[in-house]
Amino acid sequence: MLDKMSMKKIEHIGIAVKDLKASNILFEKLLGRQSYKEEEVKSEGVKTSFFKTGPNKIELLEATSVDSPIAKFLEKKGEGVHHIAFAVDDIVAEIARLKEEGFIVLNEKPKKGADNKLVAFLHPKTTNGVLFELCQEIPTAED
Ligand code: ZN
């Protein structure tokens, strides 16, 4: 049985791209729909664009500065899948649980990410080379 404190589902898949404008056009053709949101996250040095595909989302990420994590990723690995994001109900509790399990959490204090989320990342060296993002929806005034 799944604990309440666990990862609920894949929320989105993050893809690092060199040119967000060009990739937006490519993904519009590919997915047959338009991006529903573009957003810059200054603190992370990224510009993002989101696509919905059924219950899932794709996040395109372009670096806006040379020291952005995306710029470093592109330099090392080139364009491609950058991270997999999992939705959680309680990100603080989930970070504590994963730390206790021996995973390295890159930011132990959740930070504000794109698309109205609190986010935290796990170091890929403890997760078979995959960058995991945890994300919790920030309640909005209408909720
Ligand atoms: Zn993401």
Coordinates of N, CA, C and O and ligand atoms in Angstrom, one line a residue:
M1 N 0.8 -1.2 0.0 CA 0.0 0.0 0.0 C 0.9 1.2 0.0 O 1.9 1.3 0.7
L2 N 0.5 2.2 -0.8 CA 1.2 3.4 -0.8 C 0.9 4.3 0.4 O -0.2 4.5 0.7
D3 N 1.9 4.8 1.0 CA 1.8 5.7 2.1 C 1.3 7.0 1.6 O 1.4 7.4 0.4
K4 N 0.7 7.8 2.4 CA 0.2 9.1 2.0 C 1.4 10.0 1.7 O 1.4 10.8 0.8
M5 N 2.5 9.8 2.5 CA 3.7 10.5 2.2 C 4.5 9.8 1.1 O 5.3 8.9 1.4
S6 N 4.3 10.1 -0.1 CA 5.0 9.5 -1.2 C 4.8 10.3 -2.4 O 4.1 11.3 -2.5
M7 N 5.5 9.9 -3.5 CA 5.3 10.6 -4.8 C 4.0 10.1 -5.4 O 3.8 8.9 -5.5
K8 N 3.2 11.0 -5.8 CA 1.8 10.6 -6.3 C 1.8 10.2 -7.7 O 1.2 9.2 -8.1
K9 N 2.5 11.0 -8.6 CA 2.4 10.7 -10.0 C 3.5 11.6 -10.7 O 4.0 12.6 -10.1
I10 N 3.8 11.3 -11.9 CA 4.7 12.1 -12.7 C 3.9 13.4 -13.0 O 2.8 13.3 -13.6
E11 N 4.4 14.5 -12.6 CA 3.8 15.8 -12.8 C 4.2 16.4 -14.2 O 3.4 16.8 -15.0
H12 N 5.5 16.3 -14.5 CA 5.9 16.7 -15.8 C 7.3 16.2 -16.1 O 8.0 15.7 -15.1
I13 N 7.7 16.2 -17.3 CA 9.1 15.9 -17.7 C 9.7 17.1 -18.2 O 9.2 17.8 -19.0
G14 N 10.9 17.4 -17.7 CA 11.7 18.6 -18.1 C 12.7 18.3 -19.2 O 13.4 17.3 -19.1
I15 N 12.6 19.1 -20.2 CA 13.6 18.9 -21.4 C 14.4 20.1 -21.6 O 13.8 21.3 -21.7
A16 N 15.7 20.0 -21.6 CA 16.6 21.1 -21.8 C 16.7 21.4 -23.3 O 17.0 20.5 -24.1
V17 N 16.5 22.7 -23.6 CA 16.6 23.1 -25.0 C 17.6 24.3 -25.2 O 17.7 25.1 -24.2
K18 N 18.1 24.4 -26.4 CA 19.0 25.6 -26.6 C 18.2 26.8 -26.9 O 18.6 27.9 -26.6
D19 N 17.2 26.6 -27.7 CA 16.4 27.8 -28.2 C 14.9 27.6 -28.0 O 14.3 26.8 -28.7
L20 N 14.4 28.2 -26.9 CA 13.0 28.0 -26.5 C 12.0 28.3 -27.6 O 11.1 27.6 -27.8
K21 N 12.3 29.4 -28.3 CA 11.4 29.8 -29.4 C 11.3 28.7 -30.5 O 10.2 28.3 -30.9
A22 N 12.4 28.2 -30.9 CA 12.5 27.2 -31.9 C 11.8 25.9 -31.4 O 11.1 25.2 -32.1
S23 N 12.1 25.6 -30.2 CA 11.6 24.3 -29.6 C 10.1 24.4 -29.4 O 9.4 23.4 -29.4
N24 N 9.6 25.6 -29.0 CA 8.1 25.8 -28.9 C 7.4 25.4 -30.2 O 6.4 24.8 -30.2
I25 N 8.0 25.9 -31.3 CA 7.4 25.6 -32.6 C 7.5 24.1 -32.9 O 6.5 23.5 -33.3
L26 N 8.6 23.5 -32.6 CA 8.8 22.1 -32.8 C 7.8 21.3 -32.0 O 7.1 20.4 -32.5
F27 N 7.6 21.6 -30.7 CA 6.7 20.9 -29.8 C 5.3 21.1 -30.2 O 4.4 20.3 -29.9
E28 N 5.0 22.3 -30.7 CA 3.6 22.5 -31.1 C 3.2 21.6 -32.3 O 2.2 21.0 -32.3
K29 N 4.2 21.4 -33.2 CA 4.0 20.4 -34.3 C 3.9 19.0 -33.7 O 3.1 18.2 -34.1
L30 N 4.8 18.7 -32.9 CA 5.0 17.4 -32.3 C 3.8 16.9 -31.5 O 3.2 15.8 -31.7
L31 N 3.3 17.8 -30.6 CA 2.2 17.4 -29.7 C 0.8 17.8 -30.3 O -0.2 17.4 -29.7
G32 N 0.8 18.7 -31.3 CA -0.5 19.1 -31.9 C -1.2 20.0 -31.0 O -2.4 20.1 -31.0
R33 N -0.5 20.8 -30.2 CA -1.2 21.8 -29.3 C -0.2 22.9 -29.0 O 1.0 22.7 -29.1
Q34 N -0.7 23.9 -28.4 CA 0.2 25.1 -28.1 C 0.6 25.0 -26.7 O 0.0 24.4 -25.8
S35 N 1.7 25.7 -26.4 CA 2.2 25.9 -25.1 C 1.1 26.7 -24.3 O 0.6 27.6 -24.8
Y36 N 0.8 26.3 -23.1 CA -0.2 27.0 -22.3 C 0.4 28.0 -21.4 O -0.3 28.8 -20.8
K37 N 1.7 28.0 -21.2 CA 2.3 28.9 -20.3 C 3.8 29.1 -20.6 O 4.5 28.1 -20.8
E38 N 4.3 30.3 -20.6 CA 5.7 30.6 -20.6 C 6.1 31.4 -19.4 O 5.3 32.3 -19.0
E39 N 7.2 31.0 -18.8 CA 7.5 31.7 -17.5 C 9.0 31.7 -17.3 O 9.7 30.7 -17.6
E40 N 9.5 32.8 -16.9 CA 10.9 32.9 -16.5 C 11.1 32.7 -15.0 O 10.3 33.3 -14.2
V41 N 12.0 31.9 -14.6 CA 12.4 31.7 -13.2 C 13.8 32.3 -13.0 O 14.8 31.6 -13.3
K42 N 13.8 33.6 -12.6 CA 15.1 34.3 -12.6 C 16.1 33.7 -11.6 O 17.2 33.6 -12.0
S43 N 15.6 33.2 -10.5 CA 16.5 32.6 -9.5 C 17.2 31.4 -10.0 O 18.3 31.0 -9.6
E44 N 16.6 30.7 -11.0 CA 17.2 29.5 -11.5 C 17.9 29.7 -12.9 O 18.5 28.8 -13.5
G45 N 17.8 31.0 -13.4 CA 18.4 31.3 -14.7 C 17.8 30.5 -15.8 O 18.5 30.1 -16.7
V46 N 16.4 30.3 -15.8 CA 15.8 29.6 -16.9 C 14.5 30.3 -17.4 O 13.8 31.0 -16.6
K47 N 14.2 30.0 -18.6 CA 12.9 30.4 -19.2 C 12.2 29.1 -19.5 O 12.9 28.2 -20.1
T48 N 11.0 29.0 -19.2 CA 10.3 27.7 -19.3 C 9.1 27.8 -20.2 O 8.5 28.9 -20.3
S49 N 8.6 26.7 -20.8 CA 7.4 26.7 -21.6 C 6.7 25.4 -21.3 O 7.4 24.3 -21.3
F50 N 5.4 25.4 -21.0 CA 4.7 24.2 -20.6 C 3.7 23.8 -21.7 O 3.0 24.6 -22.2
F51 N 3.6 22.5 -21.9 CA 2.6 21.8 -22.8 C 1.9 20.8 -22.0 O 2.5 20.1 -21.1
K52 N 0.6 20.7 -22.2 CA -0.2 19.6 -21.6 C -0.4 18.5 -22.6 O -0.8 18.8 -23.7
T53 N -0.3 17.3 -22.1 CA -0.6 16.2 -22.9 C -1.4 15.3 -22.0 O -0.9 14.5 -21.2
G54 N -2.8 15.4 -22.1 CA -3.6 14.6 -21.2 C -3.3 15.0 -19.8 O -3.2 16.2 -19.5
P55 N -3.1 14.1 -18.9 CA -2.9 14.4 -17.5 C -1.4 14.8 -17.3 O -1.0 15.2 -16.2
N56 N -0.6 14.7 -18.3 CA 0.9 15.0 -18.1 C 1.3 16.3 -18.7 O 0.6 16.9 -19.5
K57 N 2.4 16.7 -18.3 CA 3.0 18.0 -18.9 C 4.4 17.8 -19.3 O 5.1 17.0 -18.8
I58 N 4.8 18.6 -20.3 CA 6.2 18.7 -20.7 C 6.6 20.1 -20.4 O 5.9 21.1 -20.7
E59 N 7.8 20.2 -19.8 CA 8.4 21.5 -19.5 C 9.7 21.7 -20.4 O 10.6 20.9 -20.2
L60 N 9.7 22.7 -21.2 CA 10.9 23.0 -21.9 C 11.7 24.0 -21.1 O 11.1 25.0 -20.6
L61 N 13.0 23.9 -21.1 CA 13.8 24.8 -20.3 C 15.0 25.3 -21.1 O 15.7 24.5 -21.7
E62 N 15.1 26.6 -21.2 CA 16.2 27.3 -21.8 C 17.0 28.1 -20.8 O 16.4 28.7 -19.9
A63 N 18.3 28.1 -20.9 CA 19.1 28.9 -20.0 C 19.1 30.3 -20.3 O 19.0 30.7 -21.5
T64 N 19.0 31.2 -19.3 CA 19.1 32.6 -19.5 C 20.4 33.2 -19.0 O 20.6 34.4 -19.2
S65 N 21.2 32.4 -18.4 CA 22.5 32.9 -18.0 C 23.5 31.7 -18.1 O 23.2 30.6 -18.1
V66 N 24.8 32.1 -18.2 CA 25.8 31.0 -18.4 C 26.0 30.1 -17.2 O 26.5 29.0 -17.4
D67 N 25.7 30.7 -16.0 CA 25.9 29.8 -14.8 C 24.6 29.1 -14.4 O 24.5 28.6 -13.3
S68 N 23.6 29.2 -15.3 CA 22.3 28.5 -15.0 C 22.6 26.9 -15.0 O 23.4 26.5 -15.8
P69 N 21.9 26.2 -14.2 CA 22.0 24.7 -14.2 C 21.7 24.1 -15.6 O 22.3 23.1 -16.0
I70 N 20.8 24.8 -16.3 CA 20.5 24.3 -17.7 C 21.6 24.6 -18.7 O 21.9 23.7 -19.5
A71 N 22.3 25.7 -18.5 CA 23.5 26.0 -19.4 C 24.6 24.9 -19.1 O 25.2 24.4 -20.1
K72 N 24.7 24.5 -17.9 CA 25.8 23.5 -17.5 C 25.4 22.2 -18.1 O 26.2 21.4 -18.6
F73 N 24.1 21.8 -18.0 CA 23.6 20.6 -18.5 C 23.8 20.5 -20.0 O 24.3 19.5 -20.5
L74 N 23.4 21.6 -20.7 CA 23.5 21.6 -22.2 C 25.0 21.4 -22.6 O 25.3 20.7 -23.6
E75 N 25.9 22.1 -21.9 CA 27.3 22.0 -22.2 C 27.8 20.6 -22.0 O 28.6 20.1 -22.9
K76 N 27.3 19.9 -21.0 CA 27.8 18.6 -20.7 C 27.2 17.5 -21.5 O 27.8 16.6 -22.0
K77 N 25.8 17.6 -21.7 CA 25.1 16.5 -22.3 C 24.4 16.9 -23.5 O 23.8 16.0 -24.2
G78 N 24.2 18.1 -23.8 CA 23.4 18.5 -25.0 C 22.0 18.5 -24.6 O 21.6 18.3 -23.5
E79 N 21.1 18.8 -25.6 CA 19.7 18.9 -25.4 C 19.1 17.5 -25.1 O 19.7 16.5 -25.5
G80 N 18.1 17.5 -24.3 CA 17.4 16.2 -24.0 C 16.7 16.2 -22.7 O 16.6 17.3 -22.1
V81 N 16.3 15.1 -22.2 CA 15.5 15.0 -21.0 C 16.4 15.4 -19.8 O 17.6 14.9 -19.7
H82 N 16.0 16.4 -19.1 CA 16.8 17.0 -18.0 C 16.3 16.5 -16.6 O 17.1 16.2 -15.8
H83 N 15.0 16.4 -16.4 CA 14.5 15.9 -15.1 C 13.1 15.3 -15.2 O 12.4 15.6 -16.2
I84 N 12.7 14.5 -14.2 CA 11.4 14.0 -14.1 C 10.8 14.6 -12.8 O 11.5 14.4 -11.7
A85 N 9.7 15.2 -12.9 CA 9.1 15.8 -11.7 C 7.9 15.0 -11.2 O 7.1 14.6 -12.0
F86 N 7.9 14.8 -9.9 CA 6.8 14.0 -9.2 C 6.0 14.9 -8.3 O 6.6 15.7 -7.6
A87 N 4.7 14.8 -8.4 CA 3.8 15.6 -7.5 C 3.8 15.0 -6.2 O 3.8 13.8 -6.0
V88 N 3.9 15.8 -5.1 CA 3.8 15.4 -3.8 C 2.8 16.3 -3.0 O 2.6 17.4 -3.4
D89 N 2.2 15.8 -2.0 CA 1.2 16.6 -1.2 C 1.9 17.5 -0.2 O 1.5 18.6 0.1
D90 N 3.0 16.9 0.4 CA 3.7 17.7 1.4 C 5.2 17.6 1.2 O 5.8 16.6 1.6
I91 N 5.7 18.6 0.5 CA 7.1 18.6 0.1 C 8.1 18.5 1.2 O 9.1 17.8 1.2
V92 N 7.7 19.2 2.3 CA 8.6 19.2 3.5 C 8.7 17.8 4.1 O 9.8 17.3 4.4
A93 N 7.6 17.2 4.2 CA 7.6 15.8 4.8 C 8.3 14.8 3.8 O 9.0 13.9 4.2
E94 N 8.1 15.1 2.5 CA 8.7 14.2 1.5 C 10.2 14.3 1.5 O 11.0 13.3 1.4
I95 N 10.7 15.6 1.6 CA 12.2 15.8 1.7 C 12.7 15.1 2.9 O 13.8 14.4 2.8
A96 N 12.0 15.2 4.0 CA 12.5 14.5 5.3 C 12.5 13.0 5.1 O 13.5 12.3 5.5
R97 N 11.5 12.5 4.5 CA 11.4 11.0 4.2 C 12.6 10.5 3.4 O 13.3 9.6 3.7
L98 N 12.8 11.3 2.3 CA 13.9 10.9 1.3 C 15.3 11.0 1.9 O 16.1 10.2 1.7
K99 N 15.5 12.0 2.7 CA 16.7 12.2 3.4 C 17.0 11.0 4.3 O 18.1 10.5 4.4
E100 N 16.0 10.6 5.0 CA 16.1 9.5 5.9 C 16.4 8.2 5.2 O 17.1 7.3 5.7
E101 N 15.9 8.1 3.9 CA 16.2 7.0 3.1 C 17.6 7.0 2.5 O 18.0 6.1 1.7
G102 N 18.3 8.1 2.7 CA 19.7 8.2 2.2 C 19.9 9.0 0.9 O 21.0 9.0 0.3
F103 N 18.8 9.6 0.4 CA 18.9 10.3 -0.8 C 19.5 11.7 -0.5 O 19.3 12.3 0.6
I104 N 20.2 12.3 -1.5 CA 20.8 13.6 -1.3 C 19.8 14.6 -1.9 O 19.5 14.6 -3.1
V105 N 19.3 15.5 -1.1 CA 18.4 16.5 -1.5 C 19.2 17.8 -1.8 O 20.0 18.2 -1.0
L106 N 19.1 18.3 -3.0 CA 20.0 19.4 -3.4 C 19.6 20.7 -2.7 O 20.4 21.5 -2.4
N107 N 18.3 20.9 -2.6 CA 17.9 22.1 -1.8 C 16.9 21.6 -0.7 O 15.8 21.2 -1.0
E108 N 17.4 21.6 0.5 CA 16.6 21.0 1.6 C 15.4 21.9 2.0 O 14.4 21.5 2.6
K109 N 15.5 23.2 1.6 CA 14.4 24.1 1.8 C 13.7 24.2 0.4 O 14.4 24.6 -0.5
P110 N 12.4 23.9 0.3 CA 11.8 23.9 -1.0 C 11.9 25.4 -1.5 O 11.8 26.3 -0.8
K111 N 12.0 25.5 -2.8 CA 12.0 26.8 -3.4 C 10.9 27.0 -4.4 O 10.3 26.0 -4.9
K112 N 10.7 28.2 -4.8 CA 9.6 28.5 -5.7 C 10.1 28.2 -7.1 O 11.1 28.7 -7.6
G113 N 9.4 27.3 -7.8 CA 9.7 26.9 -9.2 C 8.7 27.5 -10.1 O 7.9 28.4 -9.8
A114 N 8.7 27.1 -11.4 CA 7.8 27.5 -12.4 C 6.4 26.9 -12.1 O 6.3 25.9 -11.4
D115 N 5.4 27.4 -12.8 CA 4.1 26.8 -12.8 C 3.4 26.7 -11.4 O 2.8 25.7 -11.1
N116 N 3.7 27.7 -10.6 CA 3.1 27.8 -9.3 C 3.3 26.6 -8.4 O 2.5 26.0 -7.8
K117 N 4.6 26.2 -8.3 CA 5.0 25.1 -7.5 C 6.1 25.4 -6.5 O 7.0 26.2 -6.8
L118 N 6.1 24.7 -5.5 CA 7.3 24.6 -4.6 C 8.1 23.4 -5.0 O 7.5 22.3 -5.2
V119 N 9.4 23.5 -5.2 CA 10.1 22.4 -5.8 C 11.4 22.1 -5.0 O 11.9 23.0 -4.2
A120 N 11.9 20.9 -5.1 CA 13.1 20.4 -4.5 C 13.7 19.4 -5.5 O 12.9 18.7 -6.1
F121 N 15.0 19.3 -5.5 CA 15.6 18.3 -6.4 C 16.5 17.3 -5.7 O 17.1 17.7 -4.7
L122 N 16.6 16.1 -6.2 CA 17.4 15.1 -5.6 C 18.7 15.0 -6.5 O 18.6 15.0 -7.7
H123 N 19.8 14.8 -5.8 CA 21.0 14.6 -6.5 C 21.0 13.3 -7.4 O 20.7 12.3 -6.9
P124 N 21.3 13.5 -8.7 CA 21.2 12.3 -9.6 C 22.2 11.2 -9.2 O 21.9 10.0 -9.6
K125 N 23.2 11.5 -8.4 CA 24.1 10.4 -8.1 C 23.5 9.4 -7.1 O 24.0 8.3 -7.0
T126 N 22.4 9.8 -6.5 CA 21.7 8.9 -5.6 C 20.5 8.3 -6.2 O 19.8 7.5 -5.6
T127 N 20.2 8.6 -7.5 CA 19.0 8.2 -8.1 C 19.2 7.6 -9.5 O 18.5 8.0 -10.5
N128 N 20.3 6.8 -9.6 CA 20.6 6.2 -10.9 C 20.8 7.2 -12.1 O 20.4 6.9 -13.2
G129 N 21.3 8.3 -11.8 CA 21.6 9.3 -12.8 C 20.5 10.1 -13.3 O 20.6 10.9 -14.2
V130 N 19.3 10.0 -12.6 CA 18.1 10.7 -13.1 C 17.9 11.9 -12.1 O 17.9 11.7 -10.8
L131 N 17.8 13.1 -12.6 CA 17.5 14.2 -11.7 C 16.0 14.2 -11.4 O 15.1 14.3 -12.3
F132 N 15.6 14.0 -10.1 CA 14.2 14.0 -9.7 C 13.9 15.3 -9.1 O 14.6 15.9 -8.4
E133 N 12.7 15.8 -9.5 CA 12.2 17.0 -8.9 C 10.9 16.6 -8.2 O 10.1 15.9 -8.7
L134 N 10.8 17.2 -7.0 CA 9.5 17.0 -6.2 C 8.8 18.3 -6.4 O 9.4 19.4 -6.3
C135 N 7.5 18.3 -6.6 CA 6.8 19.5 -6.7 C 5.5 19.5 -6.0 O 4.7 18.5 -6.1
Q136 N 5.2 20.5 -5.3 CA 3.9 20.7 -4.6 C 3.2 21.9 -5.1 O 3.8 23.0 -5.1
E137 N 2.0 21.8 -5.5 CA 1.2 22.9 -5.9 C 1.1 23.9 -4.8 O 0.8 23.6 -3.7
I138 N 1.3 25.2 -5.1 CA 1.1 26.3 -4.1 C -0.4 26.6 -4.2 O -0.9 27.0 -5.3
P139 N -1.1 26.5 -3.1 CA -2.5 26.9 -3.1 C -2.7 28.3 -3.5 O -2.0 29.2 -3.1
T140 N -3.6 28.6 -4.4 CA -3.9 29.9 -4.9 C -5.1 30.5 -4.1 O -5.9 29.7 -3.5
A141 N -5.4 31.7 -4.3 CA -6.4 32.4 -3.6 C -7.8 31.8 -3.9 O -8.7 31.7 -3.0
E142 N -8.0 31.3 -5.1 CA -9.3 30.8 -5.5 C -9.6 29.4 -4.9 O -10.7 29.0 -4.9
D143 N -8.5 28.7 -4.5 CA -8.7 27.3 -4.0 C -9.4 27.3 -2.6 O -9.1 28.1 -1.8
Ligands
ZN1 ZN 10.4 20.9 -13.7

